[in-house]
Coordinates of C-alpha atoms (C1' of nucleotides) in Angstrom, one line a residue:
Chain A
X35 CA 91.6 95.1 151.0
X36 CA 91.2 95.0 147.1
X37 CA 90.3 98.5 146.9
X38 CA 93.1 100.9 146.7
X39 CA 95.3 98.9 144.3
X40 CA 98.3 100.4 142.8
X41 CA 98.1 99.5 139.1
X42 CA 94.8 101.3 138.3
X43 CA 95.5 100.6 134.5
X44 CA 91.9 100.9 133.4
X45 CA 90.3 104.2 134.6
X46 CA 90.7 106.3 131.3
X47 CA 88.2 108.8 132.8
X48 CA 87.7 110.1 136.3
X49 CA 85.2 112.8 137.7
X50 CA 87.8 115.3 138.0
X51 CA 89.3 115.0 134.5
X52 CA 85.9 115.1 132.8
X53 CA 84.9 117.9 134.9
X54 CA 88.1 119.8 133.5
X55 CA 87.0 118.9 130.1
X56 CA 83.4 120.1 130.5
X57 CA 84.2 123.2 132.2
X58 CA 86.2 124.2 129.1
X59 CA 83.3 123.4 126.9
X60 CA 80.9 125.3 129.2
X61 CA 83.4 128.4 129.1
X62 CA 83.6 128.8 125.6
X63 CA 79.9 127.7 124.7
X64 CA 78.1 128.7 127.9
X65 CA 76.5 126.2 130.1
X66 CA 73.0 126.4 128.9
X67 CA 74.0 126.3 125.2
X68 CA 76.0 123.1 125.9
X69 CA 74.5 119.7 125.6
X70 CA 75.7 116.4 127.2
X71 CA 76.2 115.3 123.3
X72 CA 78.8 118.3 123.1
X73 CA 80.6 117.1 126.3
X74 CA 80.7 113.7 125.3
X75 CA 82.3 114.5 122.0
X76 CA 84.9 116.6 123.9
X77 CA 85.8 113.8 125.9
X78 CA 85.7 111.3 123.3
X79 CA 83.2 108.8 124.8
X80 CA 79.5 108.4 124.2
X81 CA 77.0 110.2 126.2
X82 CA 76.0 107.3 128.2
X83 CA 79.6 106.4 129.1
X84 CA 79.8 110.2 130.4
X85 CA 77.2 109.3 132.7
X86 CA 78.9 106.4 134.0
X87 CA 81.3 108.4 135.6
X88 CA 79.3 111.6 137.1
X89 CA 75.8 112.3 138.0
X90 CA 74.6 115.2 136.3
X91 CA 75.2 118.1 134.1
X92 CA 74.3 120.6 137.2
X93 CA 76.8 118.7 139.4
X94 CA 79.7 119.5 136.8
X95 CA 78.7 123.1 137.0
X96 CA 78.7 123.0 140.7
X97 CA 82.1 121.4 140.8
X98 CA 83.2 124.3 139.1
X99 CA 81.6 126.9 141.1
X100 CA 83.3 125.3 144.1
X101 CA 86.5 125.1 142.6
X102 CA 86.6 129.1 141.8
X103 CA 85.0 130.1 145.0
X104 CA 87.2 128.1 147.1
X105 CA 90.2 129.4 145.4
X106 CA 88.9 133.1 145.7
X107 CA 88.3 132.8 149.3
X108 CA 91.6 130.7 149.9
X109 CA 93.3 133.6 148.4
X110 CA 92.0 136.0 151.0
X111 CA 93.4 133.9 154.0
X112 CA 97.2 134.0 152.6
X113 CA 99.6 136.0 154.8
X114 CA 100.0 138.7 152.4
X115 CA 96.3 139.3 152.1
X116 CA 95.8 139.6 155.8
X117 CA 98.9 141.2 157.4
X118 CA 100.6 144.9 156.8
X119 CA 99.2 147.8 155.3
X120 CA 95.7 147.6 153.6
X121 CA 96.9 148.9 150.3
X122 CA 99.6 146.4 150.1
X123 CA 96.7 143.8 150.9
X124 CA 94.8 145.2 148.2
X125 CA 97.2 145.2 145.6
X126 CA 98.3 141.6 146.5
X127 CA 94.6 140.3 146.5
X128 CA 94.1 142.2 143.0
X129 CA 97.0 140.5 141.8
X130 CA 96.1 137.2 142.9
X131 CA 92.7 137.2 141.6
X132 CA 94.2 137.8 138.2
X133 CA 96.6 135.0 138.5
X134 CA 93.7 132.8 139.7
X135 CA 92.0 133.4 136.5
X136 CA 95.1 132.2 134.7
X137 CA 95.0 128.8 136.8
X138 CA 91.2 128.6 136.9
X139 CA 90.0 130.3 133.8
X140 CA 87.1 128.0 132.8
X141 CA 86.0 128.0 136.5
X142 CA 86.1 131.6 136.9
X143 CA 84.3 132.2 133.7
X144 CA 81.5 130.0 134.5
X145 CA 81.0 131.4 137.9
X146 CA 81.1 135.0 136.6
X147 CA 78.7 134.3 133.7
X148 CA 76.0 132.4 135.7
X149 CA 72.5 134.2 136.1
X150 CA 71.1 132.6 139.1
X151 CA 68.5 130.4 137.2
X152 CA 68.9 127.2 139.6
X153 CA 69.3 126.9 143.3
X154 CA 72.7 125.9 142.6
X155 CA 74.0 128.9 140.5
X156 CA 72.1 131.4 143.3
X157 CA 74.1 129.7 145.9
X158 CA 77.3 130.4 143.9
X159 CA 76.1 133.9 143.4
X160 CA 75.7 134.6 147.1
X161 CA 79.1 133.1 148.0
X162 CA 80.6 135.7 145.0
X163 CA 78.8 138.7 146.7
X164 CA 80.5 137.7 149.9
X165 CA 83.7 137.8 148.1
X166 CA 82.9 141.2 147.0
X167 CA 82.2 142.4 150.2
X168 CA 85.6 141.1 151.7
X169 CA 87.0 143.4 149.0
X170 CA 85.2 146.5 149.7
X171 CA 86.0 146.3 153.3
X172 CA 89.8 146.0 152.1
X173 CA 89.4 149.4 150.2
X174 CA 87.7 150.8 153.1
X175 CA 90.3 150.0 155.5
X176 CA 93.0 151.6 152.8
X177 CA 90.8 154.7 152.7
X178 CA 91.0 154.9 156.1
X179 CA 94.5 154.6 156.4
X180 CA 94.6 157.4 153.6
X181 CA 96.2 155.4 150.8
X182 CA 93.0 155.1 148.7
X183 CA 90.9 158.1 147.8
X184 CA 87.8 158.4 149.9
X185 CA 85.5 160.0 147.6
X186 CA 84.5 156.7 145.9
X187 CA 82.2 154.5 147.9
X188 CA 84.2 151.5 148.8
X189 CA 81.3 149.0 147.6
X190 CA 81.5 150.7 144.4
X191 CA 85.2 150.6 144.3
X192 CA 85.4 147.1 144.8
X193 CA 83.0 146.6 142.2
X194 CA 85.0 148.5 139.7
X195 CA 88.3 147.0 140.8
X196 CA 86.9 143.5 140.6
X197 CA 85.4 144.2 137.1
X198 CA 88.3 145.3 135.9
X199 CA 90.1 142.3 136.7
X200 CA 87.5 139.8 135.8
X201 CA 86.8 141.4 132.5
X202 CA 90.2 139.8 131.3
X203 CA 88.0 136.6 130.8
X204 CA 86.5 137.8 127.8
X205 CA 89.9 137.9 125.9
X206 CA 92.7 136.9 127.9
X207 CA 93.8 133.0 126.9
X208 CA 96.6 131.3 129.1
X209 CA 99.7 130.5 126.7
X210 CA 99.2 133.8 125.0
X211 CA 102.2 136.1 124.3
X212 CA 101.1 138.1 127.6
X213 CA 102.0 136.5 130.6
X214 CA 99.9 136.3 133.6
X215 CA 102.2 138.0 136.1
X216 CA 102.8 140.9 133.6
X217 CA 99.3 141.3 132.8
X218 CA 98.8 141.4 136.7
X219 CA 101.3 144.2 137.0
X220 CA 99.2 146.6 134.8
X221 CA 96.1 146.0 136.0
X222 CA 97.4 146.6 139.5
X223 CA 99.0 149.7 138.2
X224 CA 95.8 151.0 136.1
X225 CA 93.5 150.2 139.2
X226 CA 95.7 152.2 141.6
X227 CA 97.2 155.0 139.4
X228 CA 95.1 155.2 136.5
X229 CA 95.8 155.5 132.7
X230 CA 96.8 159.1 132.8
X231 CA 100.2 160.6 132.9
X232 CA 99.7 163.0 135.6
X233 CA 96.8 163.6 138.0
X234 CA 94.1 165.2 135.9
X235 CA 91.2 166.8 137.5
X236 CA 88.4 164.5 137.9
X237 CA 85.8 167.2 137.1
X238 CA 86.9 168.5 133.6
X239 CA 84.3 166.8 131.2
X240 CA 81.2 167.0 133.6
X241 CA 79.0 170.1 133.8
X242 CA 77.3 170.1 137.1
X243 CA 78.2 166.9 139.3
X244 CA 80.0 167.6 142.2
X245 CA 82.4 165.0 143.1
X246 CA 84.7 165.7 145.9
X247 CA 87.9 167.1 144.8
X248 CA 90.8 165.1 145.0
X249 CA 92.7 165.8 148.2
X250 CA 95.6 167.6 147.6
Chain B
X163 CA 48.0 159.6 112.7
X164 CA 47.3 156.0 113.6
X165 CA 50.9 155.8 114.7
X166 CA 51.6 156.8 118.0
X167 CA 47.8 157.4 118.6
X168 CA 46.9 157.1 122.5
X169 CA 43.5 155.7 122.1
X170 CA 45.4 152.4 120.7
X171 CA 43.1 149.9 122.3
X172 CA 43.7 147.2 119.7
X173 CA 47.5 147.0 119.0
X174 CA 48.7 145.9 122.3
X175 CA 52.1 144.7 120.8
X176 CA 54.4 145.4 118.1
X177 CA 57.7 144.3 117.4
X178 CA 59.6 146.8 119.0
X179 CA 57.8 146.7 122.1
X180 CA 58.0 142.9 122.0
X181 CA 61.6 143.0 121.5
X182 CA 62.1 145.2 124.5
X183 CA 60.4 142.5 126.4
X184 CA 62.3 140.0 125.3
X185 CA 65.5 141.4 125.5
X186 CA 64.8 142.1 129.1
X187 CA 64.3 138.4 129.8
X188 CA 67.2 137.7 128.0
X189 CA 69.2 139.9 130.0
X190 CA 68.1 138.4 133.2
X191 CA 68.2 134.7 132.2
X192 CA 70.5 134.4 129.6
X193 CA 69.5 134.0 126.1
X194 CA 70.0 130.2 126.0
X195 CA 68.2 129.5 129.2
X196 CA 65.0 131.7 127.9
X197 CA 62.4 129.6 126.1
X198 CA 59.6 131.0 123.9
X199 CA 57.3 130.3 126.7
X200 CA 59.2 132.7 129.0
X201 CA 58.9 135.4 126.6
X202 CA 55.2 134.9 126.0
X203 CA 54.7 134.6 129.6
X204 CA 56.5 138.0 130.0
X205 CA 54.3 139.6 127.2
X206 CA 51.2 137.9 128.8
X207 CA 50.0 136.4 125.5
X208 CA 50.4 132.9 124.3
X209 CA 53.4 131.5 122.4
X210 CA 51.6 131.4 118.9
X211 CA 50.3 134.9 119.6
X212 CA 53.9 136.0 120.1
X213 CA 54.9 134.6 116.8
X214 CA 52.0 136.5 115.2
X215 CA 54.4 139.6 115.6
X216 CA 57.7 138.2 115.0
X217 CA 59.7 135.7 113.1
X218 CA 62.1 133.7 115.3
X219 CA 63.9 133.8 118.6
X220 CA 67.1 134.6 117.1
X221 CA 65.8 137.7 115.1
X222 CA 64.8 139.0 118.6
X223 CA 68.3 138.6 119.7
X224 CA 69.8 140.3 116.3
X225 CA 67.6 143.2 117.2
X226 CA 69.3 143.8 120.3
X227 CA 73.0 143.2 118.9
X228 CA 71.6 145.9 116.3
X229 CA 70.5 148.4 118.9
X230 CA 73.7 148.1 121.0
X231 CA 76.1 148.1 118.3
X232 CA 74.3 151.0 116.3
X233 CA 74.4 153.1 119.4
X234 CA 77.9 152.2 120.2
X235 CA 79.1 153.3 117.1
X236 CA 77.0 156.4 116.7
X237 CA 78.5 157.5 119.9
X238 CA 81.9 157.5 118.4
X239 CA 80.4 159.9 115.7
X240 CA 79.3 162.6 118.0
X241 CA 81.2 165.9 118.0
X242 CA 82.8 165.7 121.4
X243 CA 84.2 162.1 120.3
X244 CA 85.8 163.4 117.1
X245 CA 87.2 166.9 118.0
X246 CA 89.3 168.2 120.7
X247 CA 92.6 166.8 122.8
X248 CA 92.6 163.0 122.3
X249 CA 92.3 162.6 126.1
X250 CA 89.2 164.6 126.4
X251 CA 87.8 162.4 123.5
X252 CA 88.5 159.5 125.4
X253 CA 86.9 160.4 128.7
X254 CA 83.8 161.5 126.7
X255 CA 83.6 158.2 125.1
X256 CA 84.1 156.4 128.0
X257 CA 81.3 158.3 129.8
X258 CA 79.0 157.8 127.0
X259 CA 79.3 154.1 127.2
X260 CA 78.3 154.3 130.5
X261 CA 75.3 156.2 130.0
X262 CA 74.7 154.0 126.9
X263 CA 74.3 151.0 129.2
X264 CA 71.9 153.0 131.4
X265 CA 69.7 153.6 128.4
X266 CA 70.2 150.0 126.5
X267 CA 71.3 147.9 129.6
X268 CA 69.5 144.8 128.2
X269 CA 70.7 145.4 124.6
X270 CA 74.3 146.0 125.9
X271 CA 74.2 143.1 128.2
X272 CA 72.9 140.3 125.9
X273 CA 75.7 141.7 123.5
X274 CA 78.4 141.3 125.8
X275 CA 77.5 138.0 127.1
X276 CA 77.1 136.2 123.7
X277 CA 79.5 133.4 123.0
X278 CA 79.5 133.3 119.4
X279 CA 77.5 130.2 118.8
X280 CA 75.7 131.0 115.6
X281 CA 76.5 133.2 112.5
X282 CA 74.5 136.0 114.0
X283 CA 76.3 136.3 117.4
X284 CA 79.5 136.0 115.7
X285 CA 78.7 138.8 113.4
X286 CA 77.9 140.6 116.4
X287 CA 81.1 139.8 118.1
X288 CA 83.1 141.0 115.0
X289 CA 81.3 144.5 115.1
X290 CA 82.0 144.5 118.5
X291 CA 85.7 143.9 118.5
X292 CA 85.9 146.8 115.9
X293 CA 84.6 149.1 118.4
X294 CA 87.3 147.9 120.8
X295 CA 89.7 148.7 118.3
X296 CA 88.4 152.4 117.9
X297 CA 89.0 152.7 121.4
X298 CA 92.5 151.4 121.0
X299 CA 93.2 154.1 118.4
X300 CA 91.8 156.7 120.8
X301 CA 94.1 155.9 123.3
X302 CA 97.0 155.7 121.3
X303 CA 96.3 159.0 119.9
X304 CA 96.2 160.3 123.7
X305 CA 99.5 158.3 124.4
X306 CA 101.2 160.4 121.5
X307 CA 100.0 163.6 122.9
X308 CA 101.2 162.6 126.3
X309 CA 98.2 162.7 128.3
X310 CA 98.0 158.9 128.7
X311 CA 100.8 156.7 130.0
X312 CA 102.7 155.1 127.3
X313 CA 104.1 151.9 129.3
X314 CA 100.7 150.1 128.8
X315 CA 99.8 148.6 125.1
X316 CA 96.8 150.5 123.8
X317 CA 94.9 147.6 122.9
X318 CA 95.2 146.5 126.5
X319 CA 94.3 149.7 127.8
X320 CA 91.2 149.6 125.6
X321 CA 90.2 146.3 126.9
X322 CA 90.8 147.3 130.5
X323 CA 89.1 150.5 130.3
X324 CA 85.9 148.7 128.4
X325 CA 86.0 146.4 130.7
X326 CA 85.7 148.4 133.5
X327 CA 83.0 150.6 132.2
X328 CA 81.1 147.3 131.1
X329 CA 81.5 145.4 134.0
X330 CA 78.6 147.5 135.6
X331 CA 76.0 145.4 133.8
X332 CA 76.5 142.9 136.5
X333 CA 75.2 145.0 139.0
X334 CA 73.9 148.2 138.0
X335 CA 70.4 148.8 137.6
X336 CA 68.5 152.2 136.3
X337 CA 66.3 153.6 138.9
X338 CA 68.6 152.7 141.7
X339 CA 70.3 155.1 144.2
X340 CA 73.3 155.7 142.2
X341 CA 72.6 158.1 138.9
X342 CA 74.1 157.2 135.7
X343 CA 75.8 160.4 135.6
X344 CA 77.5 160.2 138.9
X345 CA 78.5 156.7 138.2
X346 CA 80.0 157.8 134.8
X347 CA 82.1 160.4 136.7
X348 CA 83.6 157.8 139.2
X349 CA 84.3 155.4 136.4
X350 CA 86.1 158.1 134.3
X351 CA 87.9 159.3 137.1
X352 CA 89.0 155.9 138.3
X353 CA 90.2 154.8 135.0
X354 CA 92.3 158.0 134.3
X355 CA 93.4 158.7 137.8
X356 CA 93.0 155.4 139.5
X357 CA 92.0 154.7 142.9
X358 CA 95.0 155.8 145.0
X359 CA 95.2 159.2 146.7
X360 CA 98.9 159.7 145.3
X361 CA 100.9 158.2 142.6
X362 CA 102.1 155.0 144.4
X363 CA 105.2 153.7 142.2
X364 CA 106.5 150.5 143.1
X365 CA 104.8 148.5 146.1
X366 CA 105.4 151.3 148.6
X367 CA 105.9 150.2 152.2
X368 CA 103.9 152.9 153.4
X369 CA 103.9 151.1 156.7
X370 CA 102.9 151.8 160.1
X371 CA 102.7 155.6 160.5
X372 CA 99.0 155.7 160.1
X373 CA 97.8 152.5 161.8
X374 CA 94.5 154.1 163.0
X375 CA 92.8 150.9 164.3
X376 CA 91.0 149.6 161.0
X377 CA 87.4 149.8 162.9
X378 CA 84.6 147.4 162.4
Chain C
dA216 C1' 98.5 77.5 132.2
dT217 C1' 93.5 77.1 131.9
dG218 C1' 88.8 78.2 132.5
dT219 C1' 85.3 80.8 135.4
dT220 C1' 83.6 84.8 137.3
dC221 C1' 83.3 89.2 138.2
dT222 C1' 83.6 94.3 137.4
dG223 C1' 84.1 98.5 135.7
dA224 C1' 83.9 101.1 131.0
dC225 C1' 81.6 101.9 127.5
dC226 C1' 77.5 101.8 123.7
dG227 C1' 73.0 102.1 121.0
dA228 C1' 68.7 103.0 122.0
dA229 C1' 64.8 104.8 123.8
dC230 C1' 62.6 107.6 127.8
dG231 C1' 59.7 111.5 129.3
dA232 C1' 60.1 116.5 129.0
dT233 C1' 60.5 120.5 126.6
dC234 C1' 62.4 123.0 122.8
dG235 C1' 61.3 126.3 118.6
dG236 C1' 58.0 127.0 115.6
dT237 C1' 53.3 126.0 112.9
dA238 C1' 48.1 124.9 111.9
dA239 C1' 43.7 125.8 112.1
dG240 C1' 40.1 128.1 114.0
dG241 C1' 38.1 131.3 117.0
dT242 C1' 36.8 136.7 118.5
dC243 C1' 36.0 141.2 117.7
dG244 C1' 36.3 146.1 115.9
dG245 C1' 35.9 148.4 111.4
Chain D
dC100 C1' 32.2 140.5 105.7
dC101 C1' 37.4 141.2 106.3
dG102 C1' 41.7 141.1 108.7
dA103 C1' 44.3 142.0 112.8
dC104 C1' 44.8 139.3 117.1
dC105 C1' 44.4 135.9 119.8
dT106 C1' 43.8 131.0 121.4
dT107 C1' 44.4 125.6 121.7
dA108 C1' 46.2 121.8 120.0
dC109 C1' 50.2 120.1 117.9
dC110 C1' 54.6 119.1 114.9
dG111 C1' 59.2 117.1 114.5
dA112 C1' 63.6 118.0 117.0
dT113 C1' 66.5 117.8 120.6
dC114 C1' 67.1 118.1 125.7
dG115 C1' 69.2 115.7 130.1
dT116 C1' 69.0 111.2 131.7
dT117 C1' 68.3 105.8 131.9
dC118 C1' 68.5 101.3 130.6
dG119 C1' 69.8 96.9 128.8
dG120 C1' 73.6 94.9 127.3
dT121 C1' 78.7 94.1 125.4
dC122 C1' 83.6 93.6 125.9
dA123 C1' 88.2 93.7 127.9
dG124 C1' 90.4 92.7 131.6
dA125 C1' 91.8 91.4 136.8
dA126 C1' 90.8 87.9 140.1
dC127 C1' 90.6 83.3 141.4
dA128 C1' 90.1 78.4 141.7
dT129 C1' 91.9 74.6 139.6

DNA sequence: ATGTTCTGACCGAACGATCGGTAAGGTCGG
DNA sequence: CCGACCTTACCGATCGTTCGGTCAGAACAT
């Protein structure tokens, strides 16, 4: 008793809302360039007050990693990502990755920009690589079904597709003119069909490199 | 003489070689997470000795920005980037951007990861945006020539294409198994033609005809 | 209703460590 | 000797973090 009372008028800040604030500052300044003074100022409290609610700067980072990675893996477990033709599953996952960056822009950005300087960061990078591997598996399956070209290594294709989708963190801002759903459309379209109007020979520019000619 | 001599026993370090070292450390640790002690250790000298040859940490960063940006804009002035069909020029530039990241991986990485926290960084970001605009112009020209699809905004297409090409800094390392020329092939191919085997219009429900068991 | 007590939110000040950068002085080839 | 190059030792500033203490309000006994 005397614990989960209803009228909690007092708590102006809790861990989660402070993490929201901190991760947004991490996103815009970078984790290492952000001081606790920056975070406190963004929350409108003193540095000491900030520490009253949480334990350490690195813990805030870890929370961001966890949010982003949990969401990424959760997305792989959605029905549309598990059932159906591999191509459709790939397109769905790609689209959801874009949408996830709309919902968790700060968290995903912080995750993508980490360099692995601490055990916490290295752990996050490990989990991230596992995600990439899942995408590569998806692409490989689509290749075997004949719906994705087989002349590109699935791991490379996965990195490029994910790289295309995640590169939007550099400029995309929720609330702008371009809705996330439309952006996702165009990214899926470009990744699968390319920018060209009609299938161009992929060996037009190169002199000597022999990539396998596109089937049919 | 007295410049590129082979018997240079004394001058073990000059500004350019120290910048090489520093930028590589910046690349792997991130600029803000790198201390002057890290740089000195990487060069094998004391921190003070490092300062004997250069002026400030930020100057090293600025040198990296300049190297990368000068190379990027120089690439736009190459004949193959100025003459011919817009599609070919676009493909050429895309390929050269990939090759440039092979030659100047550290510089390009540092440029791409900067957050604009200082005037130096903001200046670099400005020049970088100008480069993106040049790519958008190229794409718009190709759209008007009918060789690139016109249903994607040229600025968005430029960002995605550049984003795809530059995303390789996250994993590509010179000297690995994949040669830069081959990687450039596949990036150009994917960007222009996409990953799919044949033009998928909408989410085609190409169902279960080819359900070869997804091995593994 | 009043006075007491307790608790959580908060602050100013300061901790030790490390930051980028400097001073003063050695070493060594010419 | 000079001057390029390197060292140890150190500077003030700032880092992430902690501490002692204040204050408003909920809880409780009266």
